């Protein structure tokens, strides 16, 4: 099992450009999450999904959109990137009522 | 909303014992998790408490007091490789969804 994978690992964008971050998990988990991590801020929840076809907003959803068309994939989109979205993005998955989140390796995004 | 407080930094020497505290305010509390993150890496799950008391996993233990909204992570026989950031996370149930909220993290520095 690959666990949770994220692509790309690193990306540089110019202000106003768009991009999609892909998260994939092969553990048949129901829950998937997108976080951003900034220095001194811990992990902040952007959006999450409790199952295929469902999404919901987290703590910091502005400027991001998500889709969960397939159970194993959770996409995070930036329609018009801003320098404030420079961050490390982590995806995680969790199986239903269990307590353990499994994290992907992260995507480092720099917006110039 | 949810909020968590944990110290920003803790230092200790190799072989010692260190305790990282976490206090929280939340509704729909389900459990308290602990994660470890090394520089440049992804968070990895360490421990989870849903009920009051102590959970032991090797050199690491975690404690929860639901009445005090308080928990801690205890690391024994510290090793240099334990130098990392440690996050507490509250798992809350709301409308059938399980929403995690992370603290800002505690940087543990282990000296020889």
CSV table of C-alpha atoms in Angstrom, one decimal:
chain,number,residue,atom,x,y,z
A,1,UNK,CA,0.0,0.0,0.0
A,2,UNK,CA,1.3,3.5,-0.9
A,3,UNK,CA,-0.9,5.1,1.9
A,4,UNK,CA,-1.5,8.8,1.1
A,5,UNK,CA,0.3,10.4,-1.8
A,6,UNK,CA,0.3,14.0,-3.0
A,7,UNK,CA,1.3,15.6,-6.3
A,8,UNK,CA,3.1,17.7,-7.0
A,9,UNK,CA,5.7,17.8,-4.2
A,10,UNK,CA,6.8,21.4,-5.0
A,11,UNK,CA,5.4,24.2,-7.2
A,12,UNK,CA,6.1,27.8,-7.9
A,13,UNK,CA,3.2,29.9,-9.1
A,14,UNK,CA,2.8,33.5,-10.2
A,15,UNK,CA,0.1,35.6,-8.6
A,16,UNK,CA,-3.2,35.0,-10.4
A,17,UNK,CA,-2.3,31.5,-11.8
A,18,UNK,CA,-4.4,28.5,-11.0
A,19,UNK,CA,-3.4,25.0,-10.0
A,20,UNK,CA,-4.8,21.8,-8.6
A,21,UNK,CA,-3.2,19.7,-5.9
A,22,UNK,CA,-4.0,16.0,-6.0
A,23,UNK,CA,-4.3,13.7,-3.0
A,24,UNK,CA,-4.8,10.0,-3.4
A,25,UNK,CA,-5.2,7.2,-0.8
A,26,UNK,CA,-5.4,3.5,-1.2
A,27,UNK,CA,-6.7,2.6,2.2
A,28,UNK,CA,-10.5,2.9,1.4
A,29,UNK,CA,-10.8,5.7,3.9
A,30,UNK,CA,-14.1,7.7,4.1
A,31,UNK,CA,-12.7,10.9,5.5
A,32,UNK,CA,-10.2,13.1,3.7
A,33,UNK,CA,-8.8,16.5,4.8
A,34,UNK,CA,-6.7,19.3,3.3
A,35,UNK,CA,-4.6,21.4,5.7
A,36,UNK,CA,-2.1,24.2,5.3
A,37,UNK,CA,0.8,24.6,7.6
A,38,UNK,CA,2.5,27.9,8.2
A,39,UNK,CA,5.3,28.7,10.6
A,40,UNK,CA,4.0,28.9,14.2
A,41,UNK,CA,0.4,28.3,13.1
A,42,UNK,CA,0.2,24.5,13.3
A,43,UNK,CA,-2.1,22.7,10.9
A,44,UNK,CA,-5.2,24.6,9.8
A,45,UNK,CA,-8.1,22.8,8.1
A,46,UNK,CA,-9.0,24.1,4.7
A,47,UNK,CA,-11.7,21.7,3.5
A,48,UNK,CA,-12.7,18.2,4.3
A,49,UNK,CA,-14.8,15.4,2.9
A,50,UNK,CA,-16.8,12.7,4.7
A,51,UNK,CA,-17.3,10.5,1.7
A,52,UNK,CA,-17.4,10.4,-2.1
A,53,UNK,CA,-19.3,13.3,-3.6
A,54,UNK,CA,-19.3,15.4,-0.3
A,55,UNK,CA,-17.2,18.3,0.7
A,56,UNK,CA,-17.4,20.9,3.5
A,57,UNK,CA,-15.5,24.0,4.6
A,58,UNK,CA,-13.0,24.0,7.4
A,59,UNK,CA,-11.3,26.8,9.3
A,60,UNK,CA,-9.6,28.6,6.4
A,61,UNK,CA,-11.6,27.8,3.1
A,62,UNK,CA,-11.4,31.2,1.3
A,63,UNK,CA,-9.5,31.1,-2.0
A,64,UNK,CA,-9.7,27.3,-2.3
A,65,UNK,CA,-12.1,24.8,-3.8
A,66,UNK,CA,-12.2,21.0,-3.5
A,67,UNK,CA,-13.8,18.0,-5.2
A,68,UNK,CA,-14.2,14.4,-4.2
A,69,UNK,CA,-15.5,12.7,-7.3
A,70,UNK,CA,-13.8,9.4,-6.4
A,71,UNK,CA,-13.5,8.0,-2.9
A,72,UNK,CA,-9.7,7.6,-3.2
A,73,UNK,CA,-9.0,11.1,-4.6
A,74,UNK,CA,-9.4,14.6,-3.0
A,75,UNK,CA,-8.5,17.6,-5.1
A,76,UNK,CA,-7.6,21.0,-3.8
A,77,UNK,CA,-7.9,23.9,-6.3
A,78,UNK,CA,-6.5,27.4,-6.3
A,79,UNK,CA,-8.4,29.5,-8.9
A,80,UNK,CA,-6.3,32.6,-8.6
A,81,UNK,CA,-3.2,32.2,-6.4
A,82,UNK,CA,-2.1,34.9,-4.0
A,83,UNK,CA,1.2,35.3,-2.1
A,84,UNK,CA,-0.8,34.6,1.1
A,85,UNK,CA,-1.3,31.1,-0.1
A,86,UNK,CA,2.4,30.3,0.0
A,87,UNK,CA,2.5,27.4,2.4
A,88,UNK,CA,3.0,23.7,2.9
A,89,UNK,CA,-0.2,21.8,2.1
A,90,UNK,CA,-0.9,18.4,3.7
A,91,UNK,CA,-3.6,16.0,2.8
A,92,UNK,CA,-4.8,13.3,5.3
A,93,UNK,CA,-7.3,10.5,5.4
A,94,UNK,CA,-9.1,8.7,8.2
A,95,UNK,CA,-11.3,5.7,8.3
A,96,UNK,CA,-14.7,6.7,9.7
A,97,UNK,CA,-14.9,6.6,13.4
A,98,UNK,CA,-11.3,5.7,14.1
A,99,UNK,CA,-8.9,8.2,15.6
A,100,UNK,CA,-5.8,8.1,13.4
A,101,UNK,CA,-5.2,10.4,10.5
A,102,UNK,CA,-2.7,9.3,7.9
A,103,UNK,CA,-0.8,12.2,6.2
A,104,UNK,CA,0.7,12.6,2.8
A,105,UNK,CA,4.2,13.9,2.4
A,106,UNK,CA,3.1,17.5,1.7
A,107,UNK,CA,3.2,19.9,-1.2
A,108,UNK,CA,5.3,23.0,-0.9
A,109,UNK,CA,3.8,25.9,-2.8
A,110,UNK,CA,5.4,29.3,-3.4
A,111,UNK,CA,3.3,32.0,-4.9
A,112,UNK,CA,5.3,35.0,-6.2
B,1,UNK,CA,-15.2,27.3,18.2
B,2,UNK,CA,-12.3,25.0,19.2
B,3,UNK,CA,-9.1,26.2,20.7
B,4,UNK,CA,-6.0,24.4,22.0
B,5,UNK,CA,-3.1,25.6,24.0
B,6,UNK,CA,0.3,23.9,24.2
B,7,UNK,CA,3.8,25.3,25.0
B,8,UNK,CA,5.7,26.6,22.0
B,9,UNK,CA,9.0,25.0,23.0
B,10,UNK,CA,10.4,22.5,25.4
B,11,UNK,CA,14.1,21.6,25.9
B,12,UNK,CA,15.5,18.6,27.7
B,13,UNK,CA,18.6,16.4,27.8
B,14,UNK,CA,19.1,12.9,26.4
B,15,UNK,CA,17.8,10.2,28.7
B,16,UNK,CA,15.4,12.6,30.6
B,17,UNK,CA,11.7,12.6,30.8
B,18,UNK,CA,9.6,15.5,29.3
B,19,UNK,CA,5.9,16.3,29.5
B,20,UNK,CA,4.1,18.4,26.9
B,21,UNK,CA,0.8,19.7,28.1
B,22,UNK,CA,-2.3,20.5,26.1
B,23,UNK,CA,-5.5,22.3,27.3
B,24,UNK,CA,-8.5,22.6,25.0
B,25,UNK,CA,-11.9,24.2,24.6
B,26,UNK,CA,-14.3,22.5,22.3
B,27,UNK,CA,-17.8,21.2,21.9
B,28,UNK,CA,-18.7,17.7,20.8
B,29,UNK,CA,-15.4,16.4,22.2
B,30,UNK,CA,-14.6,12.9,20.9
B,31,UNK,CA,-10.9,12.4,21.7
B,32,UNK,CA,-7.4,13.9,21.9
B,33,UNK,CA,-4.7,12.8,19.6
B,34,UNK,CA,-0.9,13.5,19.5
B,35,UNK,CA,1.2,13.7,16.4
B,36,UNK,CA,5.0,14.0,15.8
B,37,UNK,CA,6.5,16.0,13.0
B,38,UNK,CA,10.2,16.1,12.1
B,39,UNK,CA,11.4,19.1,10.1
B,40,UNK,CA,10.4,18.8,6.4
B,41,UNK,CA,8.3,15.7,7.1
B,42,UNK,CA,4.6,14.8,7.5
B,43,UNK,CA,2.9,14.5,10.8
B,44,UNK,CA,2.7,10.9,12.1
B,45,UNK,CA,0.3,9.6,14.7
B,46,UNK,CA,1.6,8.9,18.2
B,47,UNK,CA,-1.3,8.3,20.6
B,48,UNK,CA,-5.0,8.8,21.2
B,49,UNK,CA,-7.2,9.2,24.3
B,50,UNK,CA,-10.9,9.0,24.2
B,51,UNK,CA,-11.4,8.2,27.9
B,52,UNK,CA,-9.8,9.5,31.1
B,53,UNK,CA,-6.5,8.0,32.0
B,54,UNK,CA,-3.1,7.0,30.7
B,55,UNK,CA,-2.3,5.3,27.5
B,56,UNK,CA,1.2,3.8,27.1
B,57,UNK,CA,3.0,3.0,23.9
B,58,UNK,CA,6.6,2.1,24.5
B,59,UNK,CA,8.5,5.2,25.6
B,60,UNK,CA,5.5,7.5,24.9
B,61,UNK,CA,2.5,7.9,27.1
B,62,UNK,CA,-0.5,10.1,26.8
B,63,UNK,CA,-3.0,11.2,29.5
B,64,UNK,CA,-6.4,12.7,29.3
B,65,UNK,CA,-8.7,14.4,31.9
B,66,UNK,CA,-12.0,15.2,30.2
B,67,UNK,CA,-13.3,17.0,33.2
B,68,UNK,CA,-10.3,19.4,33.2
B,69,UNK,CA,-10.1,19.6,29.4
B,70,UNK,CA,-6.5,18.7,29.7
B,71,UNK,CA,-4.1,16.2,28.4
B,72,UNK,CA,-0.4,15.6,28.1
B,73,UNK,CA,2.2,13.6,26.2
B,74,UNK,CA,5.0,12.0,28.2
B,75,UNK,CA,8.2,11.1,26.6
B,76,UNK,CA,10.6,8.9,28.5
B,77,UNK,CA,14.3,8.0,28.0
B,78,UNK,CA,14.6,10.9,25.5
B,79,UNK,CA,16.7,10.3,22.4
B,80,UNK,CA,18.2,12.8,20.0
B,81,UNK,CA,15.8,11.5,17.3
B,82,UNK,CA,12.9,12.7,19.5
B,83,UNK,CA,13.8,16.3,18.6
B,84,UNK,CA,10.7,17.3,16.6
B,85,UNK,CA,7.4,19.2,16.8
B,86,UNK,CA,4.5,17.6,18.7
B,87,UNK,CA,0.9,18.5,18.1
B,88,UNK,CA,-2.1,17.8,20.1
B,89,UNK,CA,-5.4,17.6,18.2
B,90,UNK,CA,-8.9,17.5,19.4
B,91,UNK,CA,-11.3,15.3,17.5
B,92,UNK,CA,-14.8,16.7,17.7
B,93,UNK,CA,-18.1,15.3,16.4
B,94,UNK,CA,-20.5,17.6,14.7
B,95,UNK,CA,-23.5,16.6,12.7
B,96,UNK,CA,-22.1,13.1,12.1
B,97,UNK,CA,-18.7,14.5,10.9
B,98,UNK,CA,-15.4,14.2,12.7
B,99,UNK,CA,-13.6,17.5,12.6
B,100,UNK,CA,-10.0,17.7,13.9
B,101,UNK,CA,-8.5,20.8,15.3
B,102,UNK,CA,-4.7,21.0,15.9
B,103,UNK,CA,-2.8,23.0,18.4
B,104,UNK,CA,0.1,25.2,17.2
B,105,UNK,CA,2.7,22.6,18.1
B,106,UNK,CA,5.5,22.3,20.6
B,107,UNK,CA,9.0,22.2,19.4
B,108,UNK,CA,11.0,19.7,21.5
B,109,UNK,CA,14.8,20.1,21.5
B,110,UNK,CA,16.8,17.3,22.9
B,111,UNK,CA,20.4,18.1,23.9
B,112,UNK,CA,23.2,15.6,24.3
